[in-house]
Amino acid sequence: MTLFSHHPNDPAGSADPAGSVGSVGSADPAGAVGYGEHPPRMGFFTDTSVCIGCKACEVACKEWNAVPADALDLTGMSYDNTGGLGADNWRHVAFIEQRRPLGSARTGVSHDDVDVLALAEQGSGTPPEQAPMTPTSPPTDRPPQPDGRTELRWLMASDVCKHCTEAACLDVCPTGSLFRTEFGTVVVQEDICNGCGYCIPACPYGVIDQRKDDGRAWKCTMCYDRLGAGMEPACAKACPTDSIQYGPLDELRERADARLATLHDAGVDDARLYGRDPTDGVGGDGAFFLLLDEPETYGLPPDPIVTTRDLPSMWRRVGLAAGALAAAAVAAFVTTRRSR
Amino acid sequence: MNHRSPDAPSDRAPRRRRRGGEQPMVPRAEFGSYYGKPILNPPVWAAADVGGYLFFGGLAGASAVIAAGARLTGRPRLARISATGAAGAGLVSFAALIHDLGRPDRFLNMLRVLKPTSPMSVGTWVLGPFVPLAGVAAASALTGRFRWLGSLAGTGAAVLGPAVSAYTGALIANTAVPAWHDAHRELPFVFTASSAAAAGGLGLFAPTAESAPARVLAVAGAGGELLAFERMRHRMGLTAEPYGSGRAGRLIKAGTALSVAGALGAVLGRRSRLASAASGAALLAASLCTRLGIFHGGVASAEDPKYTVVPQRERLRAAADDDS
Ligand code: SF4
């Protein structure tokens, strides 16, 4: 059986049997599961440094994939009213406010003593002498820096299924509903899924989830139907700033490396790539990111692993435990005589 | 930690409220998160279905082993109770497995493939033959007819039984749920020991003249379960925390108390069928509590980003230390 074969010990060095992708640093998950001639591995590079939080990706995804609306809730925590990825949200734009240099306003400001009626009379224009602050922001205790900045920045990031090289959801699916496409992506066949729910706690990123009234598991397909027709996924198509980039994974990785170097040169030391490394705990992500802070700040796990890597050792222990039970039972019968 | 989380979220997270106040005795685990929201999507399994599945599957597997032993050593009444228990519990666990599906009518899709990477797939293929085998064995033991068929089926069920009891350890450990995956070394042993205690407990309902092997297995199982669980908790560290608090903590504590009481009762009350049966009932309840406790502990660990972020940060730091 070849069932563990898509877990090459050295993902970075695994050769592509079909010879169609195979450059250093790129595993070939499609080839590893038996596709002969197949297109190169396709992926997403989400550059959060240019995300403006417009949520066009969320909308385009819902439109194209006919993903049902979920509750119209206001989370009250930020402009993010989506909350996170799930069965009915295959793209999720995170909003984070931080006291860090960048931008020119402050978080946590009390507006208790602001007379809104007076402000309404004044109109929307801010008089030039009050320019460093908005009409609704009282002066800050920290003076603006010489360049006019105060300590606030907004981070925005569009999250999505990572289409892992070693995908836990796919490994544990007992029906074969989850499968690896010829593009190296991971897709649920909804006509097969019986809603066992195993993939949900298996995913180390909290991506896939059950649609309650439907019972089955749903997640991003990287627009499998569009890919087959040579089109880019709906989210990437809709993104106005090219924060979401779609293309052959090798190319995206090169592009990301160049972008990271540019940002570091510009003094943005926080910039880092997430999920780009083919030697990480999931063999690298098919959808990876450029972040401006620690992954957990965006709700991403800092060091995810595919637990199937430990499964051979778990099976060994299951065997030992079963053997121990059988041995204990034999001993129990051997050491006891029938009384009377 | 050398990183900061967004201000608003951290102000909100209850576990960090004490910052700036008095110094806590143990330094709090500082960690970043997205507004305190969980990183994982917690299991959608119903506690009654999957917690129950863990318990009944374990009970069924170990009971099939006791039934076969009793038949071979000429203990017909013990054999009857255990064979019935194996078939009944097997049927309940199978029903729970199907009931918990989002699309129960599609259960048969489980049989499209056999995947060693999916403990649920393997488990279905083991439980699938186990239930009819245990059923035939029980029917034969109860009616006294087709004895040769009954003993053949019973032997088959006894061969599969230990696997049925043990595989659920891999089932829940092969997930990203911190309190389950971090337990993967000991969980199969906790589960088989718990199964032995439960099935032994069921055997204690047999007349005392026949129940001695069940008694030995029950006491050994209860002891083994406590030992394996303690070892597991000790090795896991932070991610075992959910097993000690909330609903999981109450269930685990109740399970431990019932286990100790049941094991003591099984030894001290060995001459009385009534005392033995009461001890057996305590051991069955103990096993159920422990399984449900482990189920709820896992869900709680998935719902708190702390158990995802802090251990992963530790791992990264350790790896970085190794490199330098
Ligand atoms: S991110 Fe989760 S759902 Fe997506 S491929 Fe990886 S394991 Fe599967």
XYZ file of C-alpha atoms and ligand atoms in Angstrom:
672
model
C 0.000 0.000 0.000
C 1.148 3.492 -0.673
C -0.848 5.135 2.024
C 2.005 6.743 3.873
C 3.820 7.589 0.705
C 2.670 11.164 0.508
C 4.597 11.750 3.706
C 8.067 11.730 2.286
C 10.622 11.891 5.086
C 12.311 14.670 3.281
C 9.599 16.676 1.578
C 12.086 19.151 0.219
C 14.095 16.530 -1.550
C 11.377 14.235 -2.817
C 11.685 13.698 -6.515
C 8.703 14.098 -8.779
C 8.055 10.806 -10.558
C 6.287 12.543 -13.419
C 9.067 15.063 -13.779
C 6.614 17.880 -14.355
C 7.340 20.100 -11.354
C 10.327 19.004 -9.346
C 12.372 22.045 -8.468
C 14.353 22.177 -5.270
C 12.215 23.074 -2.290
C 8.899 22.038 -3.778
C 7.279 18.757 -2.870
C 4.944 17.348 -5.467
C 1.903 16.125 -3.589
C -0.102 15.428 -6.760
C 2.646 13.268 -8.247
C 3.106 11.500 -4.905
C -0.489 10.254 -4.951
C -0.220 8.924 -8.462
C -1.074 11.632 -10.979
C 1.068 11.053 -14.048
C 1.073 14.059 -16.333
C -0.270 16.844 -14.194
C -0.156 20.633 -14.000
C 2.310 22.309 -11.634
C 1.277 22.683 -8.008
C -0.836 25.816 -7.727
C -1.156 27.971 -4.633
C -1.940 31.257 -2.978
C 0.533 33.802 -1.685
C -1.344 36.229 0.566
C 0.757 39.346 1.137
C -0.933 40.907 4.156
C 1.243 44.024 3.992
C -0.913 45.362 1.150
C -4.290 44.102 2.398
C -6.755 46.967 2.898
C -9.395 44.865 4.633
C -12.054 45.434 1.972
C -13.325 41.823 2.199
C -13.849 41.608 -1.557
C -12.291 38.143 -1.300
C -14.872 36.989 1.241
C -17.705 38.237 -0.934
C -16.328 36.873 -4.205
C -15.770 33.477 -2.581
C -19.318 33.314 -1.283
C -20.718 34.397 -4.636
C -18.751 32.017 -6.794
C -19.016 28.982 -4.544
C -22.630 29.601 -3.505
C -21.568 29.500 0.144
C -24.612 30.245 2.300
C -24.798 33.385 4.395
C -24.217 32.808 8.068
C -25.671 34.836 10.924
C -25.463 38.604 10.467
C -23.666 39.035 13.775
C -21.674 41.974 15.019
C -18.740 40.583 16.965
C -18.056 43.908 18.648
C -14.329 43.205 18.719
C -13.274 44.957 15.513
C -14.353 45.440 11.930
C -14.130 41.653 11.677
C -17.665 40.331 11.857
C -16.789 37.047 10.180
C -14.872 35.715 13.163
C -12.925 32.914 11.573
C -12.831 30.237 8.918
C -15.555 27.606 8.892
C -18.045 25.746 6.751
C -19.610 29.000 5.548
C -16.512 31.207 5.459
C -13.724 30.022 3.213
C -11.892 33.358 3.293
C -11.701 35.347 6.509
C -10.256 38.835 6.817
C -8.716 39.445 10.235
C -8.538 42.992 11.688
C -6.030 43.762 14.408
C -5.393 47.079 16.150
C -2.058 47.454 17.875
C -0.072 50.076 19.729
C 2.864 49.951 17.423
C 4.366 52.625 15.244
C 2.475 53.032 11.964
C -0.613 55.079 11.325
C -1.744 58.121 13.269
C -4.439 57.424 15.841
C -4.782 55.560 19.108
C -6.709 52.597 20.398
C -8.689 52.441 23.585
C -9.634 56.130 23.557
C -12.472 57.231 25.805
C -15.071 59.353 24.021
C -17.091 59.988 27.154
C -16.604 63.772 27.188
C -17.067 64.327 23.485
C -20.098 66.428 22.581
C -21.325 64.735 19.446
C -23.972 67.373 18.738
C -21.362 70.097 18.720
C -19.262 67.989 16.424
C -22.209 67.517 14.100
C -22.623 71.289 13.910
C -18.981 71.677 13.088
C -19.382 69.333 10.142
C -16.992 66.739 8.881
C -14.011 69.008 8.195
C -11.223 69.137 10.759
C -9.840 72.646 11.251
C -6.159 72.768 10.249
C -5.006 73.706 13.745
C -6.498 70.449 15.038
C -5.018 68.409 12.232
C -2.860 66.065 14.349
C -5.998 64.717 15.918
C -9.405 63.873 14.579
C -12.385 65.786 16.019
C -13.386 62.756 18.054
C -9.948 61.972 19.433
C -8.843 63.889 22.501
C -5.135 64.779 22.545
C -2.923 61.779 23.223
C -0.710 61.583 26.291
C 2.133 60.667 24.003
C 3.009 63.510 21.642
C 3.106 62.706 17.972
C 6.544 61.768 16.775
C 8.417 64.274 14.613
C 6.967 62.657 11.517
C 3.452 63.046 12.908
C 2.977 59.401 13.805
C 1.525 58.053 17.001
C 1.632 54.503 18.196
C -1.037 52.639 16.286
C -1.186 50.275 13.422
C -3.814 48.123 11.807
C -3.083 44.686 10.532
C -5.379 43.044 8.034
C -4.995 39.561 6.670
C -7.130 37.323 4.500
C -6.943 33.777 5.837
C -7.809 30.647 3.857
C -7.294 26.859 3.801
C -3.559 26.187 3.605
C -3.850 23.246 1.159
C -1.148 21.515 3.183
C 1.512 19.374 1.549
C 0.743 16.818 4.257
C -2.937 17.436 4.921
C -4.317 16.017 8.155
C -7.927 16.405 6.991
C -7.227 14.274 3.948
C -5.275 11.674 5.919
C -8.035 11.016 8.447
C -11.013 11.133 6.052
C -12.475 7.595 6.280
C -14.545 7.794 3.088
C -11.978 9.174 0.675
C -14.206 12.203 0.218
C -11.257 14.534 0.777
C -8.767 14.109 -2.020
C -5.670 15.620 -3.597
C -6.325 17.281 -6.937
C -3.990 17.311 -9.900
C -3.088 20.892 -8.886
C -1.821 19.636 -5.518
C -4.765 21.203 -3.684
C -7.074 19.509 -1.159
C -10.794 19.287 -1.955
C -13.894 17.722 -0.339
C -16.168 15.719 -2.669
C -19.490 16.681 -1.192
C -21.327 13.784 -2.823
C -19.155 11.358 -0.834
C -18.811 13.121 2.542
C -20.944 11.439 5.211
C -20.321 14.061 7.866
C -18.220 11.915 10.219
C -16.512 15.108 11.370
C -13.033 13.617 11.795
C -11.332 16.177 9.558
C -12.511 19.041 11.755
C -10.367 18.464 14.881
C -7.640 16.981 12.653
C -6.918 20.263 10.843
C -4.151 22.045 12.779
C -5.318 25.425 11.438
C -9.015 25.273 12.346
C -10.101 25.591 8.723
C -12.612 22.905 7.817
C -15.935 22.712 9.658
C -19.366 21.123 9.560
C -22.316 22.932 8.045
C -24.923 22.366 10.732
C -28.127 22.026 8.715
C -26.350 19.983 6.080
C -24.165 17.713 8.172
C -21.202 17.636 5.809
C -17.755 19.220 6.061
C -16.940 22.212 3.873
C -13.886 24.307 3.103
C -12.026 26.237 0.414
C -11.544 24.301 -2.838
C -9.165 26.911 -4.275
C -12.012 27.194 -6.811
C -11.254 23.766 -8.288
C -13.869 24.379 -10.987
C -12.198 27.614 -12.088
C -8.698 26.125 -12.013
C -9.767 23.401 -14.400
C -10.894 26.081 -16.846
C -7.588 27.933 -16.546
C -9.023 30.762 -14.460
C -7.726 32.094 -11.171
C -9.749 31.583 -7.976
C -12.510 34.094 -7.277
C -10.819 35.679 -4.241
C -7.577 36.350 -6.088
C -9.516 37.733 -9.043
C -11.463 40.108 -6.793
C -8.575 41.320 -4.633
C -7.998 44.981 -5.621
C -4.479 45.262 -4.191
C -3.100 41.886 -5.284
C -2.710 40.974 -1.653
C -3.994 37.570 -2.771
C -1.783 36.197 -5.505
C -2.449 32.927 -7.289
C -0.009 30.939 -9.382
C 2.414 28.018 -9.531
C 3.716 27.557 -6.002
C 7.380 27.692 -7.035
C 6.861 31.058 -8.650
C 4.906 32.381 -5.684
C 7.688 31.374 -3.320
C 10.231 33.288 -5.376
C 7.956 36.296 -5.492
C 7.408 36.122 -1.731
C 11.127 35.941 -1.037
C 11.692 39.053 -3.144
C 8.859 40.911 -1.434
C 10.215 39.976 1.990
C 13.646 41.302 1.062
C 12.100 44.562 -0.142
C 10.210 45.032 3.106
C 13.253 44.243 5.240
C 15.283 46.764 3.237
C 12.566 49.328 3.887
C 12.952 48.723 7.608
C 9.828 46.636 8.164
C 11.636 44.168 10.380
C 8.425 42.474 11.546
C 7.739 41.074 8.092
C 8.012 37.286 7.857
C 6.771 34.464 5.658
C 4.392 31.902 7.140
C 3.841 28.448 5.658
C 6.465 28.942 2.963
C 8.982 26.473 4.400
C 8.638 22.952 2.899
C 10.354 21.478 5.956
C 7.777 22.722 8.466
C 5.322 20.531 10.394
C 2.929 20.104 7.471
C 5.528 19.948 4.702
C 4.787 23.538 3.712
C 1.517 25.202 2.811
C 0.041 25.432 -0.660
C -1.417 28.729 0.544
C 1.166 30.762 2.437
C 1.400 34.275 3.825
C 3.525 37.317 4.444
C 2.712 38.489 7.979
C 3.711 41.582 9.948
C 3.482 39.992 13.400
C 3.540 36.621 15.124
C 1.175 34.103 13.503
C -0.908 33.720 16.688
C -1.760 37.422 16.559
C -3.681 36.597 13.390
C -5.201 33.447 14.906
C -2.711 31.163 13.143
C -0.844 28.392 14.987
C 2.862 29.260 15.387
C 4.155 25.735 14.694
C 1.434 23.458 13.323
C 2.129 19.776 12.742
C 0.243 17.079 10.876
C -0.403 14.506 13.602
C -0.413 11.658 11.076
C 3.372 11.839 11.353
C 3.012 10.275 14.793
C 0.443 7.732 13.657
C 2.854 4.830 12.978
C 4.068 5.133 16.561
C 0.446 5.414 17.748
C -0.464 2.216 15.887
C 2.486 0.501 17.549
C 1.188 1.537 20.926
C -2.334 0.457 20.045
C -0.874 -2.954 19.208
C 1.011 -3.082 22.497
C -2.032 -2.022 24.490
C -4.233 -4.598 22.742
C -1.590 -7.249 23.399
C -1.436 -6.224 27.046
C -5.206 -6.603 27.356
C -5.115 -10.063 25.782
C -2.196 -11.103 27.995
C -3.921 -9.805 31.128
C -7.058 -11.757 30.228
C -5.089 -14.967 29.676
C -3.301 -14.436 32.984
C -6.609 -13.788 34.750
C -8.001 -17.114 33.568
C -4.803 -19.085 34.117
C -4.314 -17.871 37.693
C -7.866 -18.512 38.864
C -9.360 -21.955 39.425
C -13.051 -22.589 39.292
C -14.197 -22.631 42.901
C -16.439 -25.552 43.947
C 7.392 36.107 25.790
C 9.093 38.522 23.504
C 6.046 39.302 21.448
C 2.975 41.319 22.171
C -0.573 40.555 21.356
C -2.965 43.194 20.077
C -3.985 45.497 22.882
C -7.720 45.300 22.689
C -7.828 41.501 22.597
C -5.440 41.075 25.481
C -7.372 43.537 27.610
C -10.377 41.385 26.976
C -8.900 37.983 27.677
C -9.941 37.083 31.217
C -6.795 35.114 31.942
C -4.715 38.233 31.664
C -6.768 40.506 33.818
C -4.400 40.401 36.731
C -1.583 42.052 34.912
C -0.259 45.014 36.866
C -1.783 43.679 40.067
C 0.033 41.590 42.644
C 2.673 39.184 41.411
C 1.168 35.751 40.858
C 3.113 32.882 42.444
C 3.469 31.042 39.168
C 4.212 33.243 36.188
C 1.254 33.254 33.876
C 1.680 31.823 30.434
C 1.693 34.960 28.311
C 0.683 34.279 24.771
C -0.656 36.090 21.771
C -4.017 35.326 20.257
C -6.616 36.753 17.943
C -9.067 38.327 20.399
C -8.778 35.183 22.556
C -10.545 33.147 19.880
C -9.658 29.471 19.465
C -7.197 28.578 16.722
C -8.683 25.124 16.139
C -12.212 24.295 15.148
C -13.287 22.166 18.118
C -14.735 18.707 17.472
C -18.403 18.758 16.453
C -18.948 15.274 17.847
C -21.724 14.886 20.423
C -20.413 13.824 23.828
C -23.121 11.170 24.181
C -22.293 9.670 20.796
C -18.525 9.741 20.693
C -17.860 9.677 24.455
C -20.356 6.822 24.605
C -18.706 5.183 21.616
C -15.358 5.165 23.413
C -16.949 3.525 26.460
C -19.221 0.970 24.789
C -16.619 -0.007 22.202
C -14.098 -0.651 24.963
C -16.598 -2.588 27.043
C -17.602 -4.689 24.037
C -14.046 -5.562 23.018
C -12.862 -6.645 26.463
C -16.134 -8.478 27.196
C -15.667 -10.596 24.079
C -12.275 -11.673 25.436
C -13.753 -12.595 28.835
C -16.627 -14.465 27.165
C -14.209 -16.598 25.139
C -12.082 -17.341 28.207
C -15.160 -18.270 30.233
C -16.385 -20.601 27.523
C -13.010 -22.316 27.237
C -12.678 -22.767 31.005
C -16.233 -23.999 31.559
C -17.866 -20.964 33.161
C -21.176 -20.853 31.280
C -22.863 -18.138 33.329
C -19.915 -15.752 33.088
C -19.722 -16.587 29.397
C -23.379 -15.747 28.925
C -23.147 -12.369 30.666
C -19.951 -11.333 28.898
C -21.057 -12.531 25.479
C -24.326 -10.641 25.842
C -22.406 -7.589 27.033
C -20.041 -7.791 24.068
C -22.887 -7.998 21.570
C -25.046 -5.362 23.248
C -22.253 -2.848 23.820
C -20.905 -3.508 20.325
C -24.283 -2.774 18.857
C -24.661 0.413 20.915
C -21.214 1.659 19.912
C -21.929 0.942 16.265
C -25.243 2.762 16.523
C -23.497 5.719 18.198
C -20.940 5.832 15.396
C -23.671 5.986 12.766
C -25.890 8.330 14.758
C -23.106 10.871 15.066
C -22.634 11.153 11.305
C -23.885 14.345 9.718
C -25.342 12.110 6.994
C -26.144 8.763 8.656
C -27.721 7.453 5.439
C -24.277 7.642 3.871
C -22.634 5.393 6.453
C -21.732 2.856 3.781
C -19.351 5.385 2.206
C -17.022 4.377 5.059
C -16.566 1.082 3.235
C -15.329 2.632 -0.019
C -11.741 2.605 1.257
C -9.497 1.180 3.959
C -6.980 3.819 5.023
C -4.322 3.090 7.658
C -3.850 6.873 7.935
C -7.394 7.140 9.286
C -8.054 5.378 12.591
C -11.762 5.865 11.958
C -11.506 3.896 8.730
C -9.501 1.117 10.390
C -11.892 1.109 13.354
C -14.923 0.765 11.119
C -13.362 -2.221 9.394
C -12.565 -3.836 12.749
C -15.906 -3.034 14.386
C -17.803 -4.074 11.256
C -17.027 -7.822 11.557
C -16.815 -7.668 15.359
C -20.467 -6.780 15.925
C -22.017 -9.668 13.942
C -19.486 -12.142 15.362
C -20.277 -11.039 18.919
C -23.972 -11.160 18.066
C -23.826 -14.765 16.844
C -21.764 -15.768 19.892
C -24.279 -14.135 22.251
C -27.278 -15.678 20.516
C -25.696 -19.110 20.776
C -24.707 -18.602 24.432
C -28.215 -17.448 25.376
C -30.132 -20.142 23.499
C -27.629 -22.957 23.847
C -28.038 -23.797 20.169
C -25.415 -23.996 17.393
C -22.667 -24.202 19.989
C -19.914 -24.871 17.462
C -20.929 -21.809 15.450
C -21.200 -19.779 18.626
C -17.754 -20.724 19.809
C -16.260 -20.076 16.367
C -17.866 -16.630 16.226
C -16.948 -15.967 19.861
C -13.314 -16.794 19.165
C -13.348 -14.428 16.212
C -14.837 -11.665 18.359
C -12.228 -12.323 21.065
C -9.416 -11.981 18.528
C -10.784 -8.618 17.328
C -11.821 -7.508 20.841
C -8.524 -6.078 22.103
C -8.154 -4.085 18.870
C -11.684 -2.722 19.274
C -10.781 -1.602 22.798
C -7.429 -0.075 21.906
C -7.852 1.654 18.557
C -9.988 4.488 19.932
C -6.804 5.734 21.611
C -5.342 6.404 18.171
C -8.712 7.677 16.933
C -8.790 10.730 19.149
C -4.998 11.121 19.517
C -4.608 11.554 15.763
C -6.136 15.036 15.856
C -4.764 18.511 16.469
C -6.720 18.660 19.755
C -3.919 19.379 22.254
C -5.203 17.327 25.218
C -5.764 14.333 22.936
C -2.740 14.431 20.687
C -0.265 15.119 23.464
C -1.703 12.050 25.217
C -0.995 9.775 22.267
C 1.663 7.699 24.008
C -0.484 6.583 26.935
C -4.014 6.885 25.584
C -4.266 3.353 24.087
C -3.139 1.927 27.446
C -5.561 4.118 29.408
C -8.331 2.912 27.125
C -7.575 -0.822 27.208
C -7.127 -0.734 30.986
C -10.403 1.148 31.320
C -12.030 -1.435 29.039
C -10.697 -4.275 31.185
C -12.078 -2.607 34.311
C -15.489 -2.114 32.685
C -15.745 -5.613 31.187
C -14.412 -7.138 34.403
C -17.008 -5.098 36.252
C -19.739 -6.531 34.045
C -18.410 -10.038 34.716
C -18.790 -9.409 38.454
C -22.543 -9.754 37.946
C -21.955 -13.503 37.409
C -22.193 -15.874 40.396
C -19.072 -15.673 42.569
C -18.219 -19.295 41.764
C -17.461 -18.214 38.212
C -16.472 -14.565 38.390
C -12.879 -14.880 39.671
C -11.149 -14.129 36.350
C -13.415 -11.121 35.787
C -12.497 -9.920 39.265
C -8.770 -10.178 38.560
C -9.181 -8.345 35.274
C -11.399 -5.689 36.844
C -8.936 -4.875 39.612
C -5.927 -4.986 37.300
C -7.768 -2.785 34.808
C -8.761 -0.212 37.411
C -5.198 -0.052 38.742
C -3.700 0.093 35.277
C -6.036 2.862 34.233
C -5.137 5.026 37.230
C -1.413 4.460 36.707
C -1.485 5.089 32.970
C -3.612 8.210 33.394
C -1.329 9.674 36.069
C 1.718 8.973 33.954
C 0.050 10.598 30.986
C -0.978 13.676 32.919
C 2.498 14.054 34.358
C 4.237 13.780 31.005
C 1.835 16.113 29.199
C 2.234 19.092 31.521
C 0.261 22.147 30.381
C -2.042 20.396 27.931
C -3.286 18.012 30.660
C -4.679 21.037 32.545
C -8.198 20.674 31.037
C -8.441 17.204 32.585
C -8.309 18.832 36.008
C -10.904 21.574 35.643
C -14.483 22.176 34.650
C -16.748 19.391 33.543
C -13.832 17.205 32.430
C -12.195 17.579 35.821
C -15.382 16.617 37.664
C -15.874 13.557 35.461
C -12.273 12.406 35.841
C -12.426 12.863 39.622
C -15.686 10.937 39.797
C -14.161 8.237 37.600
C -11.145 7.907 39.886
C -13.287 7.705 43.032
C -15.617 5.125 41.483
C -12.632 3.142 40.223
C -11.005 2.964 43.646
C -14.310 2.127 45.340
C -15.153 -0.499 42.724
C -11.742 -2.175 42.916
C -11.807 -2.235 46.724
C -15.364 -3.576 46.730
C -14.429 -6.244 44.189
C -11.658 -7.507 46.457
C -13.372 -7.140 49.841
C -16.804 -8.276 48.670
C -15.578 -11.272 46.727
C -17.743 -13.733 48.683
C -20.976 -11.834 48.135
C -22.618 -11.738 44.715
C -24.483 -8.580 45.656
C -21.353 -6.733 46.808
C -19.554 -7.950 43.710
C -22.310 -6.734 41.422
C -22.347 -3.338 43.150
C -18.578 -3.081 42.701
C -18.976 -4.078 39.083
C -21.526 -1.342 38.554
C -19.124 1.176 40.130
C -16.370 0.069 37.762
C -18.645 0.389 34.742
C -19.630 3.891 35.852
C -15.964 4.736 36.473
C -15.004 3.777 32.935
C -17.869 5.800 31.492
C -16.881 8.863 33.565
C -13.241 8.602 32.521
C -14.096 8.350 28.821
C -16.499 11.272 28.986
C -13.935 13.237 30.992
C -11.268 12.648 28.375
C -13.749 13.622 25.679
C -14.688 16.896 27.363
C -11.094 17.666 28.318
C -10.130 17.448 24.669
C -12.919 19.748 23.573
C -11.957 22.270 26.262
C -8.314 22.201 25.152
C -9.357 22.918 21.560
C -11.525 25.840 22.634
C -8.710 27.693 24.424
C -5.968 29.070 22.169
C -3.530 28.815 25.089
C -3.172 25.056 24.645
C -2.437 25.472 20.959
C -0.108 28.462 21.105
C 1.985 27.976 24.244
C 3.244 24.421 23.564
C 3.996 25.300 19.944
C 5.944 28.373 21.055
C 7.863 26.184 23.501
C 8.675 23.760 20.705
C 9.926 26.574 18.467
C 12.046 27.973 21.267
C 13.536 24.571 22.032
C 14.323 24.055 18.349
C 15.956 27.479 18.181
C 18.029 26.676 21.283
C 19.150 23.453 19.647
C 20.255 25.312 16.570
C 22.313 27.879 18.393
S -5.417 23.737 6.307
Fe -6.701 22.170 7.315
S -8.419 21.870 5.906
Fe -6.776 22.910 4.703
S -5.562 21.203 3.766
Fe -4.554 21.705 5.721
S -5.481 20.240 7.185
Fe -6.847 20.285 5.390
